[in-house]
Coordinates of C-alpha atoms in Angstrom, one line a residue:
X1 CA 101.5 97.4 104.9
X2 CA 101.5 101.3 105.9
X3 CA 105.0 101.2 107.5
X4 CA 105.9 99.6 104.1
X5 CA 104.8 102.2 102.0
X6 CA 106.0 105.0 104.3
X7 CA 109.4 103.7 103.0
X8 CA 108.4 104.2 99.3
X9 CA 109.9 107.1 97.4
X10 CA 107.4 110.1 95.7
X11 CA 107.7 108.4 92.3
X12 CA 106.8 105.1 93.4
X13 CA 103.8 106.7 95.3
X14 CA 102.7 108.4 92.4
X15 CA 102.7 105.1 90.1
X16 CA 100.8 103.3 92.7
X17 CA 98.2 106.3 93.2
X18 CA 97.8 105.9 89.3
X19 CA 97.6 102.1 89.0
X20 CA 95.0 102.4 92.0
X21 CA 93.1 105.2 90.1
X22 CA 92.6 102.9 86.9
X23 CA 92.1 99.6 89.1
X24 CA 89.3 102.0 91.1
X25 CA 87.3 102.9 88.0
X26 CA 88.2 100.8 85.4
X27 CA 88.7 97.6 87.0
X28 CA 85.8 95.3 85.0
X29 CA 86.6 96.8 81.7
X30 CA 90.4 96.2 82.1
X31 CA 89.9 93.1 84.5
X32 CA 92.9 90.7 82.8
X33 CA 94.9 94.1 83.0
X34 CA 93.7 95.0 86.7
X35 CA 93.9 91.5 87.9
X36 CA 97.4 91.8 86.7
X37 CA 98.2 95.3 88.2
X38 CA 96.4 94.1 91.5
X39 CA 98.2 90.6 92.1
X40 CA 101.3 92.6 91.2
X41 CA 100.7 95.1 93.7
X42 CA 99.7 92.3 96.2
X43 CA 103.1 90.3 94.9
X44 CA 105.4 93.4 95.0
X45 CA 104.2 94.9 98.8
X46 CA 104.0 91.2 100.0
X47 CA 107.9 90.7 99.0
X48 CA 108.7 94.0 100.4
X49 CA 107.0 93.2 103.6
X50 CA 108.8 89.8 103.7
X51 CA 112.4 91.3 102.8
X52 CA 113.7 91.3 106.5
X53 CA 113.2 87.5 106.5
X54 CA 114.7 87.1 102.8
X55 CA 117.8 89.0 104.2
X56 CA 117.9 86.4 107.3
X57 CA 118.1 83.7 104.8
X58 CA 120.7 85.5 102.4
X59 CA 122.3 88.3 103.9
X60 CA 123.8 89.6 100.5
X61 CA 120.5 91.0 99.9
X62 CA 121.0 93.6 102.5
X63 CA 124.3 94.5 100.7
X64 CA 123.5 94.8 97.4
X65 CA 120.8 97.5 96.2
X66 CA 120.0 95.5 92.8
X67 CA 118.6 92.4 95.2
X68 CA 116.4 95.0 96.8
X69 CA 114.8 96.2 93.9
X70 CA 114.6 93.2 91.7
X71 CA 113.7 90.7 94.9
X72 CA 110.1 92.5 95.1
X73 CA 109.3 93.2 91.6
X74 CA 110.1 89.5 90.7
X75 CA 107.7 88.5 93.8
X76 CA 105.0 90.8 92.3
X77 CA 105.6 89.8 88.2
X78 CA 105.2 86.2 89.5
X79 CA 102.1 86.8 91.5
X80 CA 100.6 88.6 88.7
X81 CA 101.3 86.2 86.2
X82 CA 99.2 84.1 88.0
X83 CA 96.5 86.1 88.5
X84 CA 96.7 87.4 85.0
X85 CA 95.7 83.8 83.8
X86 CA 93.0 82.3 85.8
X87 CA 90.4 85.2 86.1
X88 CA 88.0 82.6 88.9
X89 CA 91.1 82.2 91.1
X90 CA 92.2 85.8 90.6
X91 CA 88.5 87.6 92.3
X92 CA 88.5 84.7 94.6
X93 CA 92.6 85.2 95.4
X94 CA 92.1 88.9 95.8
X95 CA 89.1 89.0 97.6
X96 CA 90.6 86.7 100.1
X97 CA 93.6 88.5 100.1
X98 CA 91.6 91.9 101.1
X99 CA 90.0 90.2 104.0
X100 CA 93.5 88.5 105.2
X101 CA 95.4 91.9 105.1
X102 CA 92.5 94.2 106.4
X103 CA 92.1 91.6 109.4
X104 CA 95.9 91.7 109.9
X105 CA 96.9 95.0 109.6
X106 CA 94.1 96.0 112.5
X107 CA 93.5 93.0 114.6
X108 CA 97.1 91.5 114.5
X109 CA 98.6 88.6 113.8
X110 CA 97.7 86.1 116.5
X111 CA 96.9 82.4 115.4
X112 CA 93.1 83.0 116.7
X113 CA 92.5 86.3 114.0
X114 CA 94.4 84.8 111.3
X115 CA 92.2 81.7 112.0
X116 CA 89.1 83.5 112.0
X117 CA 90.1 86.0 109.3
X118 CA 90.6 83.0 107.1
X119 CA 87.0 81.4 107.8
X120 CA 85.8 84.6 106.6
X121 CA 87.8 85.1 103.7
X122 CA 86.9 81.9 102.4
X123 CA 83.5 82.8 102.8
X124 CA 84.0 86.1 100.9
X125 CA 86.2 84.4 98.1
X126 CA 83.4 81.7 97.8
X127 CA 80.8 84.4 97.4
X128 CA 82.9 86.5 94.8
X129 CA 83.8 83.5 92.6
X130 CA 79.9 82.6 92.7
X131 CA 78.9 86.3 92.0
X132 CA 82.0 86.6 89.5
X133 CA 80.8 90.4 87.8
X134 CA 79.9 92.0 90.7
X135 CA 83.0 90.7 92.8
X136 CA 84.9 91.8 90.1
X137 CA 83.5 95.0 90.3
X138 CA 83.9 95.4 94.4
X139 CA 87.4 93.4 94.4
X140 CA 89.0 95.6 92.1
X141 CA 87.5 98.7 93.5
X142 CA 88.7 97.7 97.0
X143 CA 92.1 96.9 95.7
X144 CA 92.1 100.1 94.1
X145 CA 90.6 102.2 97.1
X146 CA 93.1 100.5 99.2
X147 CA 96.5 101.4 97.2
X148 CA 94.8 104.9 97.0
X149 CA 94.3 105.2 100.5
X150 CA 97.7 104.1 101.5
X151 CA 99.6 106.2 98.9
X152 CA 97.5 109.6 99.3
X153 CA 98.2 109.2 103.4
X154 CA 101.7 108.1 102.6
X155 CA 102.0 111.5 100.0
X156 CA 99.8 113.9 102.5
X157 CA 101.1 113.3 105.9
X158 CA 98.8 115.8 107.5
X159 CA 96.0 113.4 106.9
X160 CA 95.1 112.2 109.9
X161 CA 95.4 108.5 109.7
X162 CA 93.4 107.2 112.6
X163 CA 90.5 109.6 111.3
X164 CA 90.5 109.3 107.6
X165 CA 91.8 105.6 107.0
X166 CA 88.2 103.7 107.2
X167 CA 85.9 106.6 105.6
X168 CA 88.2 106.6 102.6
X169 CA 88.8 103.2 102.0
X170 CA 84.8 102.8 102.3
X171 CA 83.9 105.6 100.5
X172 CA 86.7 105.2 97.5
X173 CA 85.2 101.6 97.3
X174 CA 81.9 102.4 96.8
X175 CA 82.4 105.4 94.6
X176 CA 84.2 103.2 92.4
X177 CA 82.0 100.1 92.6
X178 CA 79.3 102.7 91.6
X179 CA 81.2 104.2 88.8
X180 CA 82.0 100.5 87.5
X181 CA 78.5 99.5 87.9
X182 CA 77.3 102.4 85.7
X183 CA 79.3 102.0 82.9
X184 CA 79.5 98.6 82.5
X185 CA 75.6 97.8 82.3
X186 CA 75.9 96.2 79.2
X187 CA 79.0 94.4 79.3
X188 CA 79.7 90.8 80.5

């Protein structure tokens, strides 16, 4: 995913940063919108990740700039519309996706890694659906932290990714979660 973000231009990175901040701090209050954003980002990033495979199937995509722009947006919108409409699936799916993306990104994509990650992701997703409000808060904070971390690392190349990635991700998730828990005490 990091390689994909590196290809983004500054306006795209600033938009991602802004959306990440909104989801990080206000995910539960704007949960429908946050789910839409989270699923859009996952769909957009996932479709962008699979663009080389899409261009193998349909070579005219590679030669047409418009297709290269519209296909990831369409992938993001399709996933966002699904996530927007089904709250429990959204929380479980975001939790599952975060575990899978993180584990594949850092432990590789071997069959064993994917299998173990999938089992852990299913357990985390089941817990997330059972504990909907806290899971929504932590999941939206996690998505926001992930997007902010990737955007900041791309915007400020002098930040050492090897040193600061995990502290930024964990720290931002904690700050966002604490902020959301504090500001949504009386909200159901």
